[in-house]
Short mmCIF file of N, CA and C in Angstrom, two decimals:
data_model
loop_
_atom_site.label_atom_id
_atom_site.label_comp_id
_atom_site.label_asym_id
_atom_site.label_seq_id
_atom_site.Cartn_x
_atom_site.Cartn_y
_atom_site.Cartn_z
N MET S 1 9.92 133.79 26.30
CA MET S 1 9.27 132.67 26.94
C MET S 1 10.32 131.73 27.50
N LYS S 2 9.95 131.06 28.56
CA LYS S 2 10.84 130.05 29.12
C LYS S 2 10.03 128.85 29.54
N GLY S 3 10.73 127.83 29.91
CA GLY S 3 10.07 126.60 30.29
C GLY S 3 9.57 126.63 31.72
N LEU S 4 8.70 125.68 31.99
CA LEU S 4 8.08 125.53 33.30
C LEU S 4 8.41 124.14 33.82
N LEU S 5 9.01 124.07 34.98
CA LEU S 5 9.28 122.80 35.64
C LEU S 5 8.17 122.53 36.64
N MET S 6 7.52 121.38 36.50
CA MET S 6 6.50 120.97 37.46
C MET S 6 7.06 119.81 38.26
N ALA S 7 7.13 119.99 39.56
CA ALA S 7 7.67 118.96 40.44
C ALA S 7 6.78 118.86 41.67
N ASP S 8 7.10 117.92 42.50
CA ASP S 8 6.30 117.62 43.67
C ASP S 8 6.99 118.13 44.93
N THR S 9 6.23 118.22 45.99
CA THR S 9 6.83 118.49 47.29
C THR S 9 7.05 117.18 48.05
N VAL S 10 6.13 116.24 47.89
CA VAL S 10 6.25 114.93 48.53
C VAL S 10 5.90 113.86 47.50
N PRO S 11 6.89 113.37 46.74
CA PRO S 11 6.57 112.39 45.71
C PRO S 11 6.04 111.11 46.32
N GLY S 12 5.10 110.53 45.60
CA GLY S 12 4.55 109.26 46.04
C GLY S 12 3.38 109.37 46.98
N THR S 13 3.11 110.56 47.53
CA THR S 13 1.98 110.70 48.43
C THR S 13 0.92 111.63 47.89
N ALA S 14 1.28 112.48 46.93
CA ALA S 14 0.31 113.46 46.45
C ALA S 14 -0.38 113.03 45.17
N GLY S 15 0.07 111.98 44.52
CA GLY S 15 -0.52 111.57 43.26
C GLY S 15 -1.49 110.42 43.43
N THR S 16 -2.15 110.10 42.34
CA THR S 16 -3.01 108.93 42.36
C THR S 16 -2.13 107.71 42.19
N GLU S 17 -2.71 106.54 42.32
CA GLU S 17 -1.92 105.33 42.12
C GLU S 17 -1.41 105.25 40.69
N ALA S 18 -2.15 105.81 39.75
CA ALA S 18 -1.81 105.67 38.34
C ALA S 18 -0.78 106.69 37.86
N ILE S 19 -0.68 107.84 38.50
CA ILE S 19 0.16 108.90 37.96
C ILE S 19 0.57 109.87 39.06
N ALA S 20 1.77 110.41 38.95
CA ALA S 20 2.26 111.37 39.93
C ALA S 20 1.58 112.72 39.74
N ALA S 21 1.46 113.47 40.81
CA ALA S 21 0.75 114.75 40.78
C ALA S 21 1.29 115.71 39.72
N PRO S 22 2.61 115.96 39.61
CA PRO S 22 3.08 116.89 38.58
C PRO S 22 2.73 116.46 37.16
N VAL S 23 2.75 115.16 36.91
CA VAL S 23 2.42 114.65 35.59
C VAL S 23 0.93 114.84 35.31
N ALA S 24 0.10 114.61 36.33
CA ALA S 24 -1.35 114.82 36.17
C ALA S 24 -1.66 116.30 35.93
N VAL S 25 -0.99 117.19 36.65
CA VAL S 25 -1.20 118.62 36.45
C VAL S 25 -0.77 119.01 35.04
N SER S 26 0.33 118.46 34.58
CA SER S 26 0.80 118.73 33.22
C SER S 26 -0.21 118.27 32.19
N LYS S 27 -0.79 117.08 32.38
CA LYS S 27 -1.81 116.58 31.46
C LYS S 27 -3.03 117.51 31.46
N ALA S 28 -3.41 118.01 32.63
CA ALA S 28 -4.56 118.91 32.71
C ALA S 28 -4.27 120.22 32.00
N ILE S 29 -3.10 120.76 32.20
CA ILE S 29 -2.72 122.01 31.53
C ILE S 29 -2.67 121.81 30.02
N ALA S 30 -2.12 120.69 29.57
CA ALA S 30 -2.07 120.39 28.13
C ALA S 30 -3.47 120.32 27.54
N ALA S 31 -4.39 119.66 28.24
CA ALA S 31 -5.77 119.55 27.75
C ALA S 31 -6.43 120.92 27.69
N TYR S 32 -6.18 121.75 28.69
CA TYR S 32 -6.74 123.09 28.71
C TYR S 32 -6.22 123.92 27.52
N LEU S 33 -4.91 123.88 27.31
CA LEU S 33 -4.33 124.66 26.21
C LEU S 33 -4.86 124.21 24.86
N THR S 34 -5.01 122.90 24.69
CA THR S 34 -5.54 122.38 23.43
C THR S 34 -6.98 122.82 23.22
N LYS S 35 -7.80 122.71 24.25
CA LYS S 35 -9.22 123.01 24.11
C LYS S 35 -9.53 124.50 24.05
N HIS S 36 -8.90 125.29 24.92
CA HIS S 36 -9.29 126.70 25.05
C HIS S 36 -8.35 127.70 24.38
N ARG S 37 -7.11 127.33 24.20
CA ARG S 37 -6.17 128.27 23.59
C ARG S 37 -5.65 127.80 22.25
N HIS S 38 -6.07 126.62 21.84
CA HIS S 38 -5.70 126.05 20.55
C HIS S 38 -4.18 126.03 20.35
N SER S 39 -3.48 125.68 21.41
CA SER S 39 -2.03 125.52 21.32
C SER S 39 -1.65 124.21 22.01
N GLN S 40 -0.46 123.79 21.74
CA GLN S 40 0.02 122.53 22.30
C GLN S 40 1.02 122.81 23.43
N LEU S 41 1.02 121.94 24.41
CA LEU S 41 2.02 121.99 25.48
C LEU S 41 3.15 121.06 25.08
N GLN S 42 4.30 121.63 24.83
CA GLN S 42 5.47 120.83 24.51
C GLN S 42 6.05 120.27 25.80
N GLY S 43 6.66 119.13 25.70
CA GLY S 43 7.30 118.55 26.87
C GLY S 43 8.72 118.13 26.54
N LEU S 44 9.57 118.23 27.51
CA LEU S 44 10.95 117.78 27.38
C LEU S 44 11.04 116.41 28.03
N SER S 45 11.54 115.44 27.31
CA SER S 45 11.64 114.08 27.82
C SER S 45 12.89 113.95 28.67
N VAL S 46 12.69 113.80 29.96
CA VAL S 46 13.78 113.64 30.93
C VAL S 46 13.63 112.24 31.52
N PRO S 47 14.73 111.46 31.58
CA PRO S 47 14.60 110.12 32.15
C PRO S 47 14.19 110.17 33.61
N GLU S 48 13.43 109.16 34.01
CA GLU S 48 12.98 109.11 35.40
C GLU S 48 14.17 109.03 36.36
N ASP S 49 15.22 108.32 35.97
CA ASP S 49 16.44 108.25 36.76
C ASP S 49 17.32 109.43 36.35
N LEU S 50 17.29 110.47 37.13
CA LEU S 50 17.97 111.71 36.76
C LEU S 50 19.49 111.55 36.67
N ALA S 51 20.03 110.55 37.35
CA ALA S 51 21.48 110.33 37.34
C ALA S 51 21.99 109.88 35.97
N ILE S 52 21.12 109.35 35.12
CA ILE S 52 21.57 108.87 33.81
C ILE S 52 21.25 109.86 32.69
N ALA S 53 20.71 111.01 33.03
CA ALA S 53 20.34 111.99 32.00
C ALA S 53 21.58 112.54 31.31
N ASP S 54 21.47 112.76 30.00
CA ASP S 54 22.51 113.42 29.22
C ASP S 54 22.15 114.91 29.22
N TRP S 55 22.70 115.66 30.15
CA TRP S 55 22.30 117.05 30.37
C TRP S 55 22.67 117.95 29.20
N GLY S 56 23.75 117.63 28.50
CA GLY S 56 24.10 118.41 27.31
C GLY S 56 23.05 118.26 26.21
N GLN S 57 22.61 117.02 25.98
CA GLN S 57 21.56 116.78 24.98
C GLN S 57 20.24 117.39 25.43
N LEU S 58 19.93 117.28 26.72
CA LEU S 58 18.70 117.88 27.24
C LEU S 58 18.71 119.39 27.00
N TRP S 59 19.84 120.05 27.20
CA TRP S 59 19.93 121.50 26.96
C TRP S 59 19.67 121.81 25.49
N ARG S 60 20.26 121.04 24.60
CA ARG S 60 20.03 121.27 23.16
C ARG S 60 18.56 121.06 22.81
N ASP S 61 17.97 120.00 23.33
CA ASP S 61 16.54 119.75 23.07
C ASP S 61 15.68 120.87 23.64
N TYR S 62 16.02 121.32 24.84
CA TYR S 62 15.26 122.39 25.51
C TYR S 62 15.30 123.68 24.69
N THR S 63 16.47 124.10 24.27
CA THR S 63 16.57 125.35 23.52
C THR S 63 15.85 125.24 22.17
N GLU S 64 15.93 124.05 21.54
CA GLU S 64 15.22 123.84 20.27
C GLU S 64 13.71 123.95 20.48
N LEU S 65 13.19 123.35 21.54
CA LEU S 65 11.76 123.43 21.83
C LEU S 65 11.33 124.87 22.13
N LEU S 66 12.15 125.61 22.86
CA LEU S 66 11.82 127.00 23.16
C LEU S 66 11.68 127.83 21.90
N GLU S 67 12.51 127.55 20.91
CA GLU S 67 12.47 128.32 19.67
C GLU S 67 11.16 128.15 18.91
N ARG S 68 10.43 127.09 19.17
CA ARG S 68 9.16 126.86 18.48
C ARG S 68 8.05 127.80 18.94
N GLY S 69 8.22 128.41 20.11
CA GLY S 69 7.26 129.40 20.58
C GLY S 69 6.03 128.87 21.27
N GLU S 70 5.87 127.57 21.37
CA GLU S 70 4.74 126.98 22.09
C GLU S 70 5.09 126.84 23.56
N PRO S 71 4.08 126.80 24.43
CA PRO S 71 4.35 126.59 25.86
C PRO S 71 5.13 125.29 26.07
N LEU S 72 6.10 125.33 26.99
CA LEU S 72 6.97 124.20 27.26
C LEU S 72 6.95 123.87 28.74
N ALA S 73 6.67 122.61 29.06
CA ALA S 73 6.65 122.18 30.45
C ALA S 73 7.45 120.90 30.61
N ILE S 74 8.12 120.81 31.72
CA ILE S 74 8.85 119.61 32.09
C ILE S 74 8.20 119.12 33.38
N ALA S 75 7.49 118.02 33.30
CA ALA S 75 6.79 117.47 34.46
C ALA S 75 7.55 116.24 34.95
N LEU S 76 8.01 116.30 36.19
CA LEU S 76 8.77 115.20 36.75
C LEU S 76 8.11 114.66 38.01
N PRO S 77 8.06 113.34 38.15
CA PRO S 77 7.44 112.74 39.34
C PRO S 77 8.40 112.70 40.52
N HIS S 78 9.17 113.76 40.68
CA HIS S 78 10.17 113.84 41.73
C HIS S 78 9.89 115.04 42.63
N SER S 79 10.50 115.01 43.77
CA SER S 79 10.48 116.17 44.66
C SER S 79 11.38 117.25 44.06
N PHE S 80 11.02 118.49 44.28
CA PHE S 80 11.82 119.63 43.82
C PHE S 80 13.22 119.59 44.45
N GLY S 81 13.35 118.94 45.57
CA GLY S 81 14.64 118.82 46.24
C GLY S 81 15.39 117.55 45.88
N ALA S 82 14.89 116.76 44.93
CA ALA S 82 15.52 115.50 44.57
C ALA S 82 16.92 115.71 44.01
N ALA S 83 17.80 114.78 44.34
CA ALA S 83 19.18 114.86 43.86
C ALA S 83 19.26 114.43 42.40
N ILE S 84 20.02 115.19 41.63
CA ILE S 84 20.34 114.82 40.26
C ILE S 84 21.60 113.96 40.28
N ASP S 85 22.55 114.39 41.07
CA ASP S 85 23.79 113.65 41.28
C ASP S 85 24.28 114.00 42.68
N ALA S 86 25.54 113.72 42.96
CA ALA S 86 26.06 113.94 44.32
C ALA S 86 26.16 115.42 44.68
N THR S 87 26.07 116.31 43.70
CA THR S 87 26.29 117.72 43.99
C THR S 87 25.16 118.67 43.61
N SER S 88 24.10 118.17 42.96
CA SER S 88 23.05 119.11 42.53
C SER S 88 21.66 118.49 42.65
N THR S 89 20.67 119.38 42.70
CA THR S 89 19.27 119.00 42.87
C THR S 89 18.43 119.56 41.72
N LEU S 90 17.18 119.13 41.68
CA LEU S 90 16.25 119.70 40.69
C LEU S 90 16.12 121.21 40.89
N ALA S 91 16.11 121.64 42.13
CA ALA S 91 15.99 123.07 42.41
C ALA S 91 17.15 123.85 41.81
N GLU S 92 18.35 123.33 41.95
CA GLU S 92 19.51 124.01 41.37
C GLU S 92 19.46 123.99 39.85
N TRP S 93 19.00 122.88 39.28
CA TRP S 93 18.83 122.81 37.83
C TRP S 93 17.86 123.88 37.36
N ALA S 94 16.74 124.02 38.05
CA ALA S 94 15.74 125.03 37.68
C ALA S 94 16.35 126.43 37.73
N GLY S 95 17.14 126.70 38.76
CA GLY S 95 17.80 127.99 38.86
C GLY S 95 18.81 128.21 37.75
N ASP S 96 19.62 127.20 37.46
CA ASP S 96 20.64 127.31 36.41
C ASP S 96 20.03 127.54 35.03
N TRP S 97 18.94 126.85 34.72
CA TRP S 97 18.32 126.98 33.40
C TRP S 97 17.26 128.07 33.37
N ARG S 98 17.08 128.77 34.47
CA ARG S 98 16.09 129.85 34.56
C ARG S 98 14.68 129.35 34.28
N LEU S 99 14.37 128.15 34.75
CA LEU S 99 13.04 127.59 34.60
C LEU S 99 12.09 128.21 35.62
N SER S 100 10.89 128.50 35.22
CA SER S 100 9.85 128.82 36.19
C SER S 100 9.44 127.51 36.85
N VAL S 101 8.94 127.58 38.07
CA VAL S 101 8.64 126.37 38.82
C VAL S 101 7.21 126.42 39.34
N LEU S 102 6.51 125.31 39.17
CA LEU S 102 5.18 125.11 39.72
C LEU S 102 5.23 123.81 40.52
N LEU S 103 4.88 123.90 41.79
CA LEU S 103 4.97 122.73 42.66
C LEU S 103 3.59 122.25 43.08
N THR S 104 3.44 120.93 43.14
CA THR S 104 2.20 120.36 43.65
C THR S 104 2.33 120.18 45.15
N LEU S 105 1.23 120.39 45.83
CA LEU S 105 1.21 120.38 47.29
C LEU S 105 0.00 119.60 47.77
N PRO S 106 0.20 118.55 48.57
CA PRO S 106 -0.96 117.79 49.07
C PRO S 106 -1.70 118.57 50.15
N ILE S 107 -2.91 118.15 50.41
CA ILE S 107 -3.67 118.72 51.52
C ILE S 107 -3.49 117.80 52.72
N ASN S 108 -2.66 118.22 53.65
CA ASN S 108 -2.49 117.44 54.88
C ASN S 108 -1.98 118.36 55.99
N ALA S 109 -1.75 117.80 57.15
CA ALA S 109 -1.36 118.60 58.32
C ALA S 109 0.00 119.26 58.15
N HIS S 110 0.83 118.76 57.23
CA HIS S 110 2.18 119.28 57.06
C HIS S 110 2.34 120.18 55.84
N SER S 111 1.27 120.48 55.15
CA SER S 111 1.36 121.20 53.89
C SER S 111 1.96 122.59 54.02
N PHE S 112 1.62 123.31 55.07
CA PHE S 112 2.19 124.65 55.22
C PHE S 112 3.70 124.56 55.44
N SER S 113 4.13 123.60 56.24
CA SER S 113 5.57 123.40 56.47
C SER S 113 6.28 123.03 55.17
N LEU S 114 5.65 122.16 54.38
CA LEU S 114 6.22 121.80 53.09
C LEU S 114 6.34 123.02 52.19
N ALA S 115 5.29 123.81 52.13
CA ALA S 115 5.32 125.01 51.29
C ALA S 115 6.43 125.96 51.74
N THR S 116 6.59 126.12 53.04
CA THR S 116 7.63 127.00 53.57
C THR S 116 9.01 126.50 53.18
N ALA S 117 9.25 125.20 53.36
CA ALA S 117 10.56 124.63 53.04
C ALA S 117 10.87 124.74 51.55
N PHE S 118 9.89 124.44 50.70
CA PHE S 118 10.16 124.46 49.27
C PHE S 118 10.24 125.88 48.71
N ALA S 119 9.54 126.82 49.30
CA ALA S 119 9.69 128.22 48.89
C ALA S 119 11.11 128.70 49.23
N ALA S 120 11.61 128.30 50.41
CA ALA S 120 12.97 128.66 50.80
C ALA S 120 14.00 128.01 49.87
N LEU S 121 13.77 126.76 49.49
CA LEU S 121 14.67 126.06 48.57
C LEU S 121 14.69 126.77 47.22
N ALA S 122 13.55 127.20 46.74
CA ALA S 122 13.50 127.92 45.46
C ALA S 122 14.28 129.22 45.54
N ARG S 123 14.09 129.96 46.62
CA ARG S 123 14.84 131.22 46.78
C ARG S 123 16.34 130.95 46.83
N GLN S 124 16.75 129.96 47.60
CA GLN S 124 18.17 129.62 47.73
C GLN S 124 18.76 129.22 46.38
N SER S 125 18.00 128.53 45.57
CA SER S 125 18.46 128.05 44.27
C SER S 125 18.29 129.08 43.16
N GLN S 126 17.71 130.20 43.49
CA GLN S 126 17.42 131.28 42.54
C GLN S 126 16.51 130.80 41.41
N ALA S 127 15.58 129.93 41.77
CA ALA S 127 14.56 129.46 40.82
C ALA S 127 13.30 130.29 41.05
N GLN S 128 12.62 130.64 39.98
CA GLN S 128 11.42 131.45 40.08
C GLN S 128 10.22 130.56 40.39
N LEU S 129 9.80 130.55 41.64
CA LEU S 129 8.64 129.76 42.06
C LEU S 129 7.38 130.55 41.73
N LEU S 130 6.63 130.06 40.73
CA LEU S 130 5.40 130.73 40.33
C LEU S 130 4.29 130.49 41.34
N GLY S 131 4.31 129.32 41.96
CA GLY S 131 3.27 129.03 42.92
C GLY S 131 3.09 127.54 43.13
N PHE S 132 2.01 127.24 43.84
CA PHE S 132 1.66 125.86 44.17
C PHE S 132 0.30 125.53 43.56
N VAL S 133 0.14 124.27 43.20
CA VAL S 133 -1.17 123.74 42.86
C VAL S 133 -1.49 122.73 43.95
N VAL S 134 -2.56 122.97 44.67
CA VAL S 134 -2.99 122.04 45.71
C VAL S 134 -3.58 120.83 45.02
N TRP S 135 -3.14 119.66 45.46
CA TRP S 135 -3.49 118.42 44.76
C TRP S 135 -4.17 117.45 45.70
N GLY S 136 -5.23 116.82 45.22
CA GLY S 136 -5.87 115.75 45.97
C GLY S 136 -7.23 116.15 46.49
N SER S 137 -7.86 115.19 47.15
CA SER S 137 -9.21 115.45 47.65
C SER S 137 -9.17 116.32 48.89
N GLY S 138 -10.10 117.22 48.95
CA GLY S 138 -10.22 118.14 50.08
C GLY S 138 -11.32 119.14 49.80
N SER S 139 -11.90 119.64 50.85
CA SER S 139 -12.99 120.59 50.71
C SER S 139 -12.45 121.97 50.31
N ALA S 140 -13.35 122.79 49.81
CA ALA S 140 -12.98 124.17 49.46
C ALA S 140 -12.47 124.91 50.69
N GLU S 141 -13.04 124.61 51.85
CA GLU S 141 -12.61 125.25 53.10
C GLU S 141 -11.19 124.84 53.46
N ALA S 142 -10.86 123.55 53.27
CA ALA S 142 -9.51 123.07 53.57
C ALA S 142 -8.49 123.70 52.64
N VAL S 143 -8.84 123.83 51.37
CA VAL S 143 -7.94 124.46 50.40
C VAL S 143 -7.74 125.93 50.76
N LYS S 144 -8.82 126.62 51.11
CA LYS S 144 -8.72 128.03 51.50
C LYS S 144 -7.89 128.19 52.77
N ALA S 145 -8.10 127.30 53.74
CA ALA S 145 -7.35 127.35 55.00
C ALA S 145 -5.85 127.13 54.77
N LEU S 146 -5.49 126.39 53.74
CA LEU S 146 -4.10 126.17 53.38
C LEU S 146 -3.56 127.32 52.54
N SER S 147 -4.34 127.77 51.58
CA SER S 147 -3.90 128.80 50.63
C SER S 147 -3.64 130.15 51.28
N GLU S 148 -4.54 130.58 52.14
CA GLU S 148 -4.41 131.91 52.73
C GLU S 148 -3.11 132.12 53.49
N PRO S 149 -2.70 131.22 54.39
CA PRO S 149 -1.43 131.47 55.09
C PRO S 149 -0.21 131.35 54.17
N ILE S 150 -0.29 130.49 53.17
CA ILE S 150 0.83 130.39 52.22
C ILE S 150 1.01 131.71 51.50
N GLU S 151 -0.08 132.25 50.98
CA GLU S 151 0.01 133.50 50.23
C GLU S 151 0.38 134.68 51.12
N ALA S 152 -0.18 134.72 52.34
CA ALA S 152 0.09 135.84 53.24
C ALA S 152 1.50 135.79 53.82
N THR S 153 1.94 134.61 54.23
CA THR S 153 3.22 134.49 54.90
C THR S 153 4.39 134.36 53.93
N LEU S 154 4.23 133.50 52.93
CA LEU S 154 5.34 133.21 52.02
C LEU S 154 5.37 134.11 50.80
N ARG S 155 4.25 134.79 50.55
CA ARG S 155 4.12 135.64 49.36
C ARG S 155 4.31 134.83 48.08
N VAL S 156 3.78 133.61 48.10
CA VAL S 156 3.78 132.71 46.94
C VAL S 156 2.33 132.35 46.67
N PRO S 157 1.86 132.54 45.45
CA PRO S 157 0.45 132.26 45.17
C PRO S 157 0.14 130.77 45.09
N VAL S 158 -1.09 130.46 45.40
CA VAL S 158 -1.65 129.13 45.16
C VAL S 158 -2.51 129.29 43.91
N LEU S 159 -2.14 128.60 42.84
CA LEU S 159 -2.82 128.77 41.57
C LEU S 159 -4.18 128.10 41.52
N GLY S 160 -4.44 127.23 42.45
CA GLY S 160 -5.73 126.56 42.48
C GLY S 160 -5.62 125.17 43.05
N HIS S 161 -6.70 124.42 42.88
CA HIS S 161 -6.82 123.08 43.44
C HIS S 161 -7.26 122.13 42.35
N LEU S 162 -6.58 121.01 42.22
CA LEU S 162 -6.98 119.96 41.29
C LEU S 162 -7.22 118.68 42.07
N ASP S 163 -8.38 118.10 41.86
CA ASP S 163 -8.71 116.81 42.47
C ASP S 163 -9.17 115.91 41.34
N LEU S 164 -8.21 115.29 40.69
CA LEU S 164 -8.50 114.43 39.55
C LEU S 164 -8.54 112.97 39.99
N GLN S 165 -9.53 112.28 39.50
CA GLN S 165 -9.66 110.85 39.76
C GLN S 165 -8.93 110.09 38.64
N PRO S 166 -8.53 108.85 38.88
CA PRO S 166 -7.80 108.10 37.83
C PRO S 166 -8.52 108.08 36.48
N GLN S 167 -9.84 107.97 36.48
CA GLN S 167 -10.57 107.94 35.21
C GLN S 167 -10.52 109.30 34.49
N ASP S 168 -10.32 110.39 35.23
CA ASP S 168 -10.22 111.72 34.61
C ASP S 168 -8.95 111.89 33.79
N LEU S 169 -7.94 111.13 34.12
CA LEU S 169 -6.63 111.31 33.49
C LEU S 169 -6.63 110.93 32.02
N GLU S 170 -7.62 110.18 31.59
CA GLU S 170 -7.73 109.81 30.18
C GLU S 170 -8.87 110.56 29.49
N ASN S 171 -9.48 111.51 30.16
CA ASN S 171 -10.61 112.26 29.62
C ASN S 171 -10.20 113.72 29.39
N PRO S 172 -9.88 114.11 28.15
CA PRO S 172 -9.42 115.47 27.89
C PRO S 172 -10.40 116.55 28.35
N ASP S 173 -11.70 116.30 28.25
CA ASP S 173 -12.68 117.30 28.69
C ASP S 173 -12.64 117.48 30.20
N ALA S 174 -12.55 116.38 30.95
CA ALA S 174 -12.46 116.48 32.41
C ALA S 174 -11.17 117.18 32.82
N LEU S 175 -10.07 116.87 32.14
CA LEU S 175 -8.80 117.52 32.44
C LEU S 175 -8.85 119.01 32.15
N ALA S 176 -9.40 119.39 31.00
CA ALA S 176 -9.48 120.80 30.63
C ALA S 176 -10.39 121.56 31.58
N THR S 177 -11.51 120.95 31.97
CA THR S 177 -12.43 121.60 32.90
C THR S 177 -11.76 121.82 34.25
N ALA S 178 -11.04 120.83 34.73
CA ALA S 178 -10.34 120.97 36.01
C ALA S 178 -9.28 122.06 35.93
N ALA S 179 -8.49 122.05 34.86
CA ALA S 179 -7.42 123.03 34.72
C ALA S 179 -7.93 124.45 34.50
N ALA S 180 -9.15 124.60 34.02
CA ALA S 180 -9.72 125.93 33.80
C ALA S 180 -9.87 126.69 35.11
N GLN S 181 -9.84 125.98 36.22
CA GLN S 181 -9.99 126.61 37.53
C GLN S 181 -8.69 127.22 38.05
N LEU S 182 -7.57 126.97 37.37
CA LEU S 182 -6.28 127.52 37.82
C LEU S 182 -6.14 128.99 37.44
N ASN S 183 -5.33 129.72 38.16
CA ASN S 183 -5.06 131.13 37.87
C ASN S 183 -4.03 131.21 36.75
N TRP S 184 -4.49 131.19 35.53
CA TRP S 184 -3.62 131.12 34.35
C TRP S 184 -2.71 132.30 34.19
N GLU S 185 -3.10 133.46 34.67
CA GLU S 185 -2.26 134.65 34.46
C GLU S 185 -0.91 134.55 35.14
N LEU S 186 -0.75 133.59 36.05
CA LEU S 186 0.52 133.42 36.76
C LEU S 186 1.50 132.51 36.03
N LEU S 187 1.03 131.82 34.99
CA LEU S 187 1.92 130.93 34.24
C LEU S 187 2.71 131.73 33.20
N PRO S 188 3.87 131.23 32.77
CA PRO S 188 4.77 132.03 31.94
C PRO S 188 4.36 132.14 30.48
N TRP S 189 3.18 131.65 30.09
CA TRP S 189 2.75 131.76 28.71
C TRP S 189 1.37 132.33 28.64
#
């Protein structure tokens, strides 16, 4: 088993006012695992300011959490291309630590371009991109119109669509119900 990094494609635009999209997806997955699989989603605490992170301590914490055998996710309210320091990005970190990656993708006119760019970044960084979770309000037709070309052209799956309202974020049943719609077989646990 390995960890899962959840990051954004466009931070600040895909989340609700209360919470960033990757963090909301992580909360939904945690609620689903608790309710339906009777397991806990472990999380690695990474500072919001990546430049001040103690990467040696984070590695020790990460390996210790992996040894427990429970699903492990790192949800960051940053873009997958965000800089950690002057020489590395989240994408490179994911590749170095062999993290699987799940990216949130908004529904807008630029979503296919974003998916293309971030799939290329994952390949360049040698990070295993498991897929995208489409985030935000949109019709089933809009999600399908976005998902089909991503899967056909990029060969990267879209695990599903989550449209959580701020009040849903504190409701474990609403979170678990929303997350039940994702293609779970594509996740690393």
